[in-house]
mmCIF file of C-alpha atoms in Angstrom:
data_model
loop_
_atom_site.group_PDB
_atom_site.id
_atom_site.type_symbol
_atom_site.label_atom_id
_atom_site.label_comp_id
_atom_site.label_asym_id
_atom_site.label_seq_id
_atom_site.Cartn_x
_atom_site.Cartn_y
_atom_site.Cartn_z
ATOM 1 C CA UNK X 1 3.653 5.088 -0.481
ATOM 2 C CA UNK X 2 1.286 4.622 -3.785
ATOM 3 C CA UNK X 3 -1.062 1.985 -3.384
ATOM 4 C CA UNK X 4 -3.728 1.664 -5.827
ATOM 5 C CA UNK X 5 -6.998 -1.010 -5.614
ATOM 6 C CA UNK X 6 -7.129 -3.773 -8.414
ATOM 7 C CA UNK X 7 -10.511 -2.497 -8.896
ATOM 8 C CA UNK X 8 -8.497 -0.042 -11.277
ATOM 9 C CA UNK X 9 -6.942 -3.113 -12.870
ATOM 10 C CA UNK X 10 -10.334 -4.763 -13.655
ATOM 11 C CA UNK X 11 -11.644 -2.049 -15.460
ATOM 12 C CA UNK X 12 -12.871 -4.571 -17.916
ATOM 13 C CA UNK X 13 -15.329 -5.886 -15.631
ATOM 14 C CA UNK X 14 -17.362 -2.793 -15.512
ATOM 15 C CA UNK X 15 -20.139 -5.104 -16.756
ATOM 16 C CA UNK X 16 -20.572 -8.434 -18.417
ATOM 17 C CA UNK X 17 -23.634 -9.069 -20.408
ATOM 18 C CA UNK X 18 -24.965 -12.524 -20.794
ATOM 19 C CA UNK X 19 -25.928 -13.172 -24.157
ATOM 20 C CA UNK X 20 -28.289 -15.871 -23.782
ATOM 21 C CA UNK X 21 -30.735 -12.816 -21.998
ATOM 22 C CA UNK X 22 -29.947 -10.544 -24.684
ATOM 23 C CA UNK X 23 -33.697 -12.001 -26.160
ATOM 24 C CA UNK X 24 -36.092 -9.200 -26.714
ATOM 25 C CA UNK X 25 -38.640 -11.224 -24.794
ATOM 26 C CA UNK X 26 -36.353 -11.330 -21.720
ATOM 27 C CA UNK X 27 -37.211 -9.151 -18.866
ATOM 28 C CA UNK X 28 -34.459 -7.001 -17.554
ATOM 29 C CA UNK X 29 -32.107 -8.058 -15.110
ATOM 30 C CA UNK X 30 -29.138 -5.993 -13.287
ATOM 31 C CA UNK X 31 -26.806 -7.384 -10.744
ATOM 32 C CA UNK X 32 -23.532 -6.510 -9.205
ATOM 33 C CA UNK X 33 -20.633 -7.285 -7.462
ATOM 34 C CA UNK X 34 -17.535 -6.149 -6.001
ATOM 35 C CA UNK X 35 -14.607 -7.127 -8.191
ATOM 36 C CA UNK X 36 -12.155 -6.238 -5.755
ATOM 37 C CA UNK X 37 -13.723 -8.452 -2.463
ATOM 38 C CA UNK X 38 -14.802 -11.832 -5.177
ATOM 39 C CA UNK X 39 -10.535 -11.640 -6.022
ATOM 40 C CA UNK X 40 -9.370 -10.838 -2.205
ATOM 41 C CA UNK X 41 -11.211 -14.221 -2.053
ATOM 42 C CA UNK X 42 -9.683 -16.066 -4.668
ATOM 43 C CA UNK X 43 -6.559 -18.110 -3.454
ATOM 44 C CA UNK X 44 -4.880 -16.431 -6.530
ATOM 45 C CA UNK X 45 -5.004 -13.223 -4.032
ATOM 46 C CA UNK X 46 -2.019 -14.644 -1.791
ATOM 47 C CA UNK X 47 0.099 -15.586 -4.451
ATOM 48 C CA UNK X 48 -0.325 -12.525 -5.866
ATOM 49 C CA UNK X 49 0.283 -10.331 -3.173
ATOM 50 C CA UNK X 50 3.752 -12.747 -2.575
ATOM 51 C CA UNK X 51 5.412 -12.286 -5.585
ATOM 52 C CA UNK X 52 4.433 -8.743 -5.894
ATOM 53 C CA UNK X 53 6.107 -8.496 -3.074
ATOM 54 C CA UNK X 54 9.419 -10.242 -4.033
ATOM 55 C CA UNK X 55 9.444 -8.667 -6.869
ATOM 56 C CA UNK X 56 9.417 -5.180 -5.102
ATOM 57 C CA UNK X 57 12.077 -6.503 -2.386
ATOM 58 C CA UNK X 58 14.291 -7.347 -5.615
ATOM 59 C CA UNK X 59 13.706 -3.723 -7.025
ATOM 60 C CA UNK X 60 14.602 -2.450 -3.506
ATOM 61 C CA UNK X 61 17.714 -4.082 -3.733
ATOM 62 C CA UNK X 62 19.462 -3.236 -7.251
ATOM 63 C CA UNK X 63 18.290 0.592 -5.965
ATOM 64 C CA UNK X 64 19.874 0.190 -3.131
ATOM 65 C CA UNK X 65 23.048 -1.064 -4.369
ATOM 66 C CA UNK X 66 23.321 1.989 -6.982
ATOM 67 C CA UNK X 67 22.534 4.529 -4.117
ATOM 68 C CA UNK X 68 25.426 2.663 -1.865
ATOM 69 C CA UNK X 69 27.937 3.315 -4.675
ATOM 70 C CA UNK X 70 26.678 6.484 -5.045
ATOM 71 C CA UNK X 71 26.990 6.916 -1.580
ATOM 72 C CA UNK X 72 30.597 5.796 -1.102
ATOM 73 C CA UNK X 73 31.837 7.631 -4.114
ATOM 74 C CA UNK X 74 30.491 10.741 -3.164
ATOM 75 C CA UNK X 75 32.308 10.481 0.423
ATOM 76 C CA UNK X 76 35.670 9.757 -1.510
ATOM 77 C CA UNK X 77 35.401 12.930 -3.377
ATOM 78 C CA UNK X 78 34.325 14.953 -0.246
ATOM 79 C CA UNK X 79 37.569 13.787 1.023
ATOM 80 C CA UNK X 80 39.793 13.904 -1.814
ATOM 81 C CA UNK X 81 38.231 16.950 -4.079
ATOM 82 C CA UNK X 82 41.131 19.850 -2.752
ATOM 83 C CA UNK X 83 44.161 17.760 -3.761
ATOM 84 C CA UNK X 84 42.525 16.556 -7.512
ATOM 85 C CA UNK X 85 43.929 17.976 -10.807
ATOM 86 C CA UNK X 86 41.083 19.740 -11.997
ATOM 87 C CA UNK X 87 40.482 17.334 -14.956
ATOM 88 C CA UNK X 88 40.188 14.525 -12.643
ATOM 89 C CA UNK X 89 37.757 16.753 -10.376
ATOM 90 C CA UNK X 90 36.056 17.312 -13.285
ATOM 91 C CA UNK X 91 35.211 13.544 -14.394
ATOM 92 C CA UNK X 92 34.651 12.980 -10.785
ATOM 93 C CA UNK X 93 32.146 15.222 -10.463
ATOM 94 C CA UNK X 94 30.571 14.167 -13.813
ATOM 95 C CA UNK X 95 30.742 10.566 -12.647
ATOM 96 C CA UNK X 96 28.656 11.300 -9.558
ATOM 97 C CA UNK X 97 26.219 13.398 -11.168
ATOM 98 C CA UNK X 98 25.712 10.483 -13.884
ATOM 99 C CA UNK X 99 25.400 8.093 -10.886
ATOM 100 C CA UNK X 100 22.769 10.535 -9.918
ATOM 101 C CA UNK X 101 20.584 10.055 -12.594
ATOM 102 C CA UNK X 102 20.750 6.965 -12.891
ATOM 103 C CA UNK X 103 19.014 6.355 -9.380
ATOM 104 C CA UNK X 104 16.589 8.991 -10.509
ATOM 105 C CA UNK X 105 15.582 7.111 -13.478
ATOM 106 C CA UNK X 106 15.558 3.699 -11.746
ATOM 107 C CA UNK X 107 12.946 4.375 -9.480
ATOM 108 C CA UNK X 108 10.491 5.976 -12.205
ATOM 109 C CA UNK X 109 11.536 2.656 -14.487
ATOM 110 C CA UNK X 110 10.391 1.068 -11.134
ATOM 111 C CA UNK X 111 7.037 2.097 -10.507
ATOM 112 C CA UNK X 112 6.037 0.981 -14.121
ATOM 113 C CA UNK X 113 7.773 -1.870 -14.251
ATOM 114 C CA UNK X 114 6.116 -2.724 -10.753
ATOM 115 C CA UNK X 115 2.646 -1.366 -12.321
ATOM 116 C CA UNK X 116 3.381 -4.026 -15.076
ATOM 117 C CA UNK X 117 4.593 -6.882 -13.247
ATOM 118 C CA UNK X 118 0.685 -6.410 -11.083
ATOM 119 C CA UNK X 119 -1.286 -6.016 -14.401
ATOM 120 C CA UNK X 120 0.526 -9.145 -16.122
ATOM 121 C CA UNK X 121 0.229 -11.482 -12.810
ATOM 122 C CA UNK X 122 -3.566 -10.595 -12.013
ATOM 123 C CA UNK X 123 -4.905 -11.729 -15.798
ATOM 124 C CA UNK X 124 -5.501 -14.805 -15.397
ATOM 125 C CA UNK X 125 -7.502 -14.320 -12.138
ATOM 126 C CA UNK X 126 -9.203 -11.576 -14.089
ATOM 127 C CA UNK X 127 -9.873 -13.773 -17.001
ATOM 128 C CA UNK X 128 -11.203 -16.582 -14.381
ATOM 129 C CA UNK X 129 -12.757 -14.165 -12.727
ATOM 130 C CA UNK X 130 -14.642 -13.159 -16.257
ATOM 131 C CA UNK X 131 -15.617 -16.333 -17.377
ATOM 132 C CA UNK X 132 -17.582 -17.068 -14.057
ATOM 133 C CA UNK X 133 -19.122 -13.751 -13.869
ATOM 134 C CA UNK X 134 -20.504 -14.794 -17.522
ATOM 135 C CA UNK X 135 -21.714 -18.547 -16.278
ATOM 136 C CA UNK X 136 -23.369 -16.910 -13.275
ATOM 137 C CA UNK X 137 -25.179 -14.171 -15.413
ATOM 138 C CA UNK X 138 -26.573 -16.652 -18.098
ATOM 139 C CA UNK X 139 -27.459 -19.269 -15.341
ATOM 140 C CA UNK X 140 -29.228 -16.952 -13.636
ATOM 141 C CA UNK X 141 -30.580 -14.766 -15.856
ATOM 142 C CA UNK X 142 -29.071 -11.475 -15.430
ATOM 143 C CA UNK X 143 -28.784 -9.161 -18.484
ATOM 144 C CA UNK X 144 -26.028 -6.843 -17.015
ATOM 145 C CA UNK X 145 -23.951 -7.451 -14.299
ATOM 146 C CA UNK X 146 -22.020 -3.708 -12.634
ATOM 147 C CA UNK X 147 -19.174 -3.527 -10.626
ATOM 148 C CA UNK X 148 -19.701 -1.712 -7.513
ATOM 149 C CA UNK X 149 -15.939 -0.837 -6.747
ATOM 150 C CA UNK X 150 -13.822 2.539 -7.315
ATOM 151 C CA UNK X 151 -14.134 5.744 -6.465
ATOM 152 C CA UNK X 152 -16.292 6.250 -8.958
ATOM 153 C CA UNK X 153 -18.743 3.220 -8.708
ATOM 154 C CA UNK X 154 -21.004 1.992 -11.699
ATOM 155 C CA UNK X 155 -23.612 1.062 -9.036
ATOM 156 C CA UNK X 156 -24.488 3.530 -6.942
ATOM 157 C CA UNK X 157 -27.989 1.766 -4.919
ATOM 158 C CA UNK X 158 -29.288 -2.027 -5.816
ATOM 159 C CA UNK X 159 -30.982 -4.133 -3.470
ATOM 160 C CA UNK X 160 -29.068 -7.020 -1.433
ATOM 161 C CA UNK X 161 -30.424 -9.751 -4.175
ATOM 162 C CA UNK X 162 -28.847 -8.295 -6.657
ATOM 163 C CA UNK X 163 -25.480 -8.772 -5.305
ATOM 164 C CA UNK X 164 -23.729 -11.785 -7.451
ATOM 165 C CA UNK X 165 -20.879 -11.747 -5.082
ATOM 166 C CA UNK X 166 -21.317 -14.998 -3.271
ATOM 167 C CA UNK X 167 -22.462 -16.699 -6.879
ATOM 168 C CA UNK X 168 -19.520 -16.105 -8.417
ATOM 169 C CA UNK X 169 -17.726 -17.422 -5.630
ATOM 170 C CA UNK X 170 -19.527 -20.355 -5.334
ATOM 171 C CA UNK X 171 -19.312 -21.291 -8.842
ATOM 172 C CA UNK X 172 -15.435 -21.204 -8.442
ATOM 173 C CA UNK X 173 -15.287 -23.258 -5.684
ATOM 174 C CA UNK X 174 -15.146 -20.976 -3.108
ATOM 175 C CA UNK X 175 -17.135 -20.657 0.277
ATOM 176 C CA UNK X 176 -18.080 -16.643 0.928
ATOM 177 C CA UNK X 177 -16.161 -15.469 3.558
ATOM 178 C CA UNK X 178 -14.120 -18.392 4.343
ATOM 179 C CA UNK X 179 -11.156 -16.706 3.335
ATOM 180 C CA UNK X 180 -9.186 -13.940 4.375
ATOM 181 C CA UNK X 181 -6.765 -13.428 1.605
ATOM 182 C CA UNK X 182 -5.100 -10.015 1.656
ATOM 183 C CA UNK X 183 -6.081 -7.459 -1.030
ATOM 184 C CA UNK X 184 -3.746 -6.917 -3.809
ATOM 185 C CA UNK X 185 -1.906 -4.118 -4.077
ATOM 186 C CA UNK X 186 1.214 -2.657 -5.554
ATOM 187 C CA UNK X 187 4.031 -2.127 -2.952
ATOM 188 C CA UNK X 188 5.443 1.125 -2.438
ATOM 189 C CA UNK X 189 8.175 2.218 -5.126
ATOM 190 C CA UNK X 190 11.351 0.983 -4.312
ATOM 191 C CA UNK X 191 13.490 3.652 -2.383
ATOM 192 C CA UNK X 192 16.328 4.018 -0.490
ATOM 193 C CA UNK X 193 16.849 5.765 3.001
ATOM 194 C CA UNK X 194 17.503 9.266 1.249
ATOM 195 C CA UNK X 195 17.477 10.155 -2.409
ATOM 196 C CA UNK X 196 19.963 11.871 -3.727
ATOM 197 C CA UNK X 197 19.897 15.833 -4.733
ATOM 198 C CA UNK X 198 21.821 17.489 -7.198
ATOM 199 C CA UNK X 199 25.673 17.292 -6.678
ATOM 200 C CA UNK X 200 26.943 20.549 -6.318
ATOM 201 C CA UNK X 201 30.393 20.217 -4.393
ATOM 202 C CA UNK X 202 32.115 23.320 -3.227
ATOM 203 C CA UNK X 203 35.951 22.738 -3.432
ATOM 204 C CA UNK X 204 38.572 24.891 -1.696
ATOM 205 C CA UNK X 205 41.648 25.237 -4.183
ATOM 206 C CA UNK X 206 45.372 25.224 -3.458
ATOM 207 C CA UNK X 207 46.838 28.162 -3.571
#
């Protein structure tokens, strides 16, 4: 199962710069935060996370339904393969192995279309997201503001008041901590029990 943080999804909020401390007078100012904890706080998160999840469930389901038919035409040509006319073994076996495919390609279609469906529901809790991070850097008077999520972190050591975190929150609405809304991920890629291999059907002829 892929799962992949939203941190990777906010890449745009590396850093915000707040333009009002831009001022060559200004002394500079870092802080940071952690993208991925100031949105698993948001009530956005939940919503998020539920029709991510419907929308995988749905995915699930139109795979499932090709791999049944798949299934249960596969079976019938087990059983019926020694007493077909050639040509019809033929487009049988063609049949099946188009089936095949099509599975094949539905799940890779799935995982982007999945990827997608993520990226396109968490904008506008990015964009929110953004426009506080810029209120709470000129308010304060921060000159950058990092992102301390990844793998690869911008921030790798800051003190503990440099952390905008709880700021940002505030200025949303939000009490720190108050909430325990689920991190958003993306679901596993749709997949049924077994995925199909390449048909190769050994037939025993009439003689």
């Amino acid at each position: 199962m892929n799962k992949f943080r939203v941190a990777l999804a906010a890449a745009a909020l590396t850093f915000t710069t707040a333009t009002a401390s831009l001022a060559q007078t200004a002394p500079l100012k870092i802080g940071y935060t952690s993208v991925e904890y100031v949105l698993s706080q948001m009530p956005e998160s939940k919503q998020i996370e539920s029709q991510l999840k419907d929308y995988s469930t749905q995915l699930k389901n139109q795979l499932d339904t090709k791999y049944n038919e798949y299934q249960a035409k596969g079976e019938a040509f087990q059983k019926g393969a020694a007493t077909m006319p050639d040509p019809v073994r033929a487009d049988k076996q063609k049949e099946l192995q188009n089936l095949q495919q099509s599975i094949q390609e539905f799940q890779q279609n799935a995982e982007t279309s999945l990827q997608q469906k993520q990226q396109t529901l968490l904008k506008p809790a990015l964009d929110k997201l953004q426009q506080n991070i810029d209120a709470v850097a000129e308010e304060n008077g921060y000159t950058y503001i990092l992102n301390s999520d990844g793998a690869s972190p911008v921030l790798l050591h800051g003190p503990k008041e440099g952390d905008v975190s709880d700021l940002i929150l505030k200025k949303m609405g939000i009490t720190p901590g108050a909430a325990t809304a689920p991190k958003v991920t993306t679901p596993a890629t749709p997949a049924p029990s077994a995925v199909p291999t390449a048909t190769k059907t050994k037939t025993k002829s009439k003689k």
